[in-house]
Amino acid sequence: MKALILVGGFGTRLRPLTFSMPKPLVDFGNKPMILHQIEALKDAGVTELVLAINHQQPEVMLNFMKEYEKKLDIKITFSQETEPLGTAGPLALARDKLVDDSGEPFFVLNSDVICEYPLLEMIEFHKNHGAEASIMVTKVDDPSKYGVVVMEEGATERVESFVEKPLHFVGNKINAGIYLLNPSVLDRIELRRTSIEKEIFPEIVLEKKLYAMVLPGFWMDIGQPKDYIAGQRMYLDFLRRKAPEELVATGDHVIGNVLVDETAVIGDGCLIGPDVVIGPGCVIDSGVRLLGCTVMRGVCIKEHACVSNSIVGWDSTVGKWARVVNMTVLGKDVHVGDAEVYNSGAVIEEPQMVVM
Amino acid sequence: MKALILVGGFGTRLRPLTLSMPKPLVEFGNKPMILHQIEALKDAGVTEAVLAINHQQPEVMLNFVKEYEKKLEIKITFSQETEPLGTAGLLALARDMLVDESGKPFFVLNSDVICEYPLLEMIEFHKTHGAEASIMVTKGVVVTEEATERVESFVEKPLHFVGNKINAGIYLLNPSVLDRIELRRTSIEKEIFPKIASEKMLYAMVLPGFWMDIGQPKDYIRGQRLYLDSLRKKSSQELVIRDHIIGNVVVDESVVMGEGCLIGPDVVIGPGCVIGSGVRLFNCTVMRGVTVKEHACVSDSILGWDSTVGKWARVFNVTVLGKGVHVADAEVYNSGDVIQEMVI
C-alpha cells in the first residue's frame, strides 16, 4: 500500500526552530515529527511512501530518509514541486508513484498533524462504504477557525458539504488532514495549483462518494508553538494510557506526564512536570523547575532556572536563575544569561560578527 | 540648635509601601528614612527637631518619635498643617518652635533626601559667609557666581539650562528668613529664595558625596546603591562579607539564609527575613519579615514587609510588593506595584 505526506510550506510559524531544521524533522515527543506518521503508516501496511516537498533543504531530508528506510523497512521517495501546487496538485505530480496495478487506495497525510493514527480502522471504514474517498474528521470546540465538514442527516457518515470558517454553527467536525483515496481521485486533479478542500472534495461530495470517519482520541496541528505545546500535553496523556512505561515514574521530583531520554542527566532538587519532554544529552542542573515545556537535544539548563510553556531549541543554554516563560521559543544554540527573563517571543542566537 | 524636617506629602509615589506606613517611617538601609536625618541633625548639634506633617497618621509617627526622643536624646515636636501651606508656609507655621533668644540659624530638611549630611561643614560655611541663608546644592539649576558661591538666581525647573547645580533640599537659615514668609501657601524655592538671592544674601555649598531623592522606587533603589557605596567607604563593618555575597550588602543579624544563595551587589535584607537555598538577590530591598523561597530570584525591586516570594519566582525590573504580598511559585513579576488582594 502507498501513502503521500504533504510536507510543503516553509514552517514559518515554527521559527526559529525551522531556521535550523526542516519542519518535518523538528522533534516532537523526542522523535522527528514526520517519524510519528511514517511509523503509523508502516504499522498500517504501507510499503511505499512519497514525501511531497517544496524546494527547501532536500539534502537534510535525504539523509534522514536513508536512515529510516533501512530501520523501518519502508521505501521512501521524494516528489519535489518546482512551483506551488496547493494541497491537491502534489498528488497529481506524484501520480506515477501512487498508482499501480493493484488499484489499492492510498493514504494522504498532512505533515503537521499529530494524533493516534487509527489507520487500520480507516482502511476497514473505507472498504465498508466502498465509495471513492474517506477523510478523518475531528471534533473541536471552536470550529469557526477551520473548514467544517458537514455530515448528511442520519447515520450515513457521508459528507454533505464543506464550509470554510463558518460564521454560524453548521457543525463541529473539522477536516483532520488524513485521507484515504481511491486512485480514481487522481483523475480529477490537474497538474496545477489546486486545493483539495475547495476544488476536489466538493466534486466528490456532489457525487455522494466522500465519507468521513470521526477520529478517536486526540488531534492537534502542531505547526505553531502554542499548539505544539498543547499537542505535547495530549500526546503525553495518550502515552500514559497506551505506553506508560515510556514515561518517567512520578515521585518527589516528577509531577504528571514527563518523557525523558535515557541519556539526559537531571540534578538534585529539581521539580519536573507536568507535561515535559527532555531530549537526548540534556543536562538539567540542581533546583530546576520545568513545566509544560519541551527541552530539545543537547540543552543545558543551569541551577535554579525555571522554564514553563516554552520550547528550548537544540544545544541552547538557560542560565542560573533564568526564567523562560509564556510561549517563548529559543532556536538552536541560544544562550540565556543568568537571571534573565524571557517572556514570550522567538529568540535566535546573535550571529557572530566577523571583522575583515 | 533647631531643625525643621518637611514631612508633608502623601507618599503616593512610594505606594504600595506607603499604604501600610507613613513615608518617613519606611525603612531605607534597614532604618526608618527619617532616622537617617534625625541622627545626622543630632550629630551636628541639633537639640530640637520639628516635624512638619500634614494630617496623615500622626499616631504612628507619635509612637516612633517617643521611642527615638529617648534613644537619641533629642526633642522632637510636630507642626501639623490643616491646609496646604507649601514649603515656606510650613516654616511660618512652626515659627515659635524655630526661633529663640539665641538667634541661631536653623536647618530645614526635605524628608525624602538621602546623602552624607555634612551638616557641621554647612554650619562653618554659613558662619564664614555671614549672610542670611545657605543652601546645599548638587547638580542642576542654581546659578552661582563663580568665585563667591553666592547664588545669583534661583530657577525652579527651568525651561533652559542655566547652570549645573540643583537644590539638594537642605537649608540653613537665619531666623530673619521667617520674617519674609506669610502664613499662606508659599513656595520657598519660587518666592522666598529668589528674593533673598536678589539681595545677594543667599549662598550655595556644593554637597560632597552622593545625593538622592528616594521618594519613588526607581530612585529608592538607585539611592540604596549609592548609600551602600558610601557605607563601604565610611563604615564598612556594617557590610557583610561572606562566601555567597557579592559587592555591598547589608544583612540584619537576625536573618536566616539557606545554602547556595548568591546575594548582591547592592542588597539590603531586614530583620527576621528567611532566605531559602539557592536564592539570587541583586539590587533590591527585602523589608522586615519577608520570606524568599528556594531558587527564587529578585532584582531591582522592593519586597514589602512580611511578603513571601515563592519557589522559582522572579521579581524584577522595579517591582514593588506592598505589605504581606504572596508571590506564588514560579510566578514572574515584571515591574509595577503589587498589593495583597483583600480577603472578603
mmCIF file with all atom_site columns, C-alpha atoms in Angstrom, chain A residues 12 123 172 175 193 242 255 345:
data_model
loop_
_atom_site.group_PDB
_atom_site.id
_atom_site.type_symbol
_atom_site.label_atom_id
_atom_site.label_alt_id
_atom_site.label_comp_id
_atom_site.label_asym_id
_atom_site.label_entity_id
_atom_site.label_seq_id
_atom_site.pdbx_PDB_ins_code
_atom_site.Cartn_x
_atom_site.Cartn_y
_atom_site.Cartn_z
_atom_site.occupancy
_atom_site.B_iso_or_equiv
_atom_site.pdbx_formal_charge
_atom_site.auth_seq_id
_atom_site.auth_comp_id
_atom_site.auth_asym_id
_atom_site.auth_atom_id
_atom_site.pdbx_PDB_model_num
ATOM 1 C CA . THR A 1 12  ? 7.346   29.958 9.247  1.00 0.00 ? 12  THR A CA 1
ATOM 2 C CA . ILE A 1 123 ? -8.910  1.029  5.872  1.00 0.00 ? 123 ILE A CA 1
ATOM 3 C CA . ASN A 1 172 ? -18.282 20.858 14.990 1.00 0.00 ? 172 ASN A CA 1
ATOM 4 C CA . ASN A 1 175 ? -11.020 18.105 8.421  1.00 0.00 ? 175 ASN A CA 1
ATOM 5 C CA . ARG A 1 193 ? -2.204  24.827 -8.123 1.00 0.00 ? 193 ARG A CA 1
ATOM 6 C CA . LYS A 1 242 ? -1.117  3.341  25.898 1.00 0.00 ? 242 LYS A CA 1
ATOM 7 C CA . ILE A 1 255 ? 4.818   15.554 38.580 1.00 0.00 ? 255 ILE A CA 1
ATOM 8 C CA . GLY A 1 345 ? 8.644   35.595 21.620 1.00 0.00 ? 345 GLY A CA 1
#
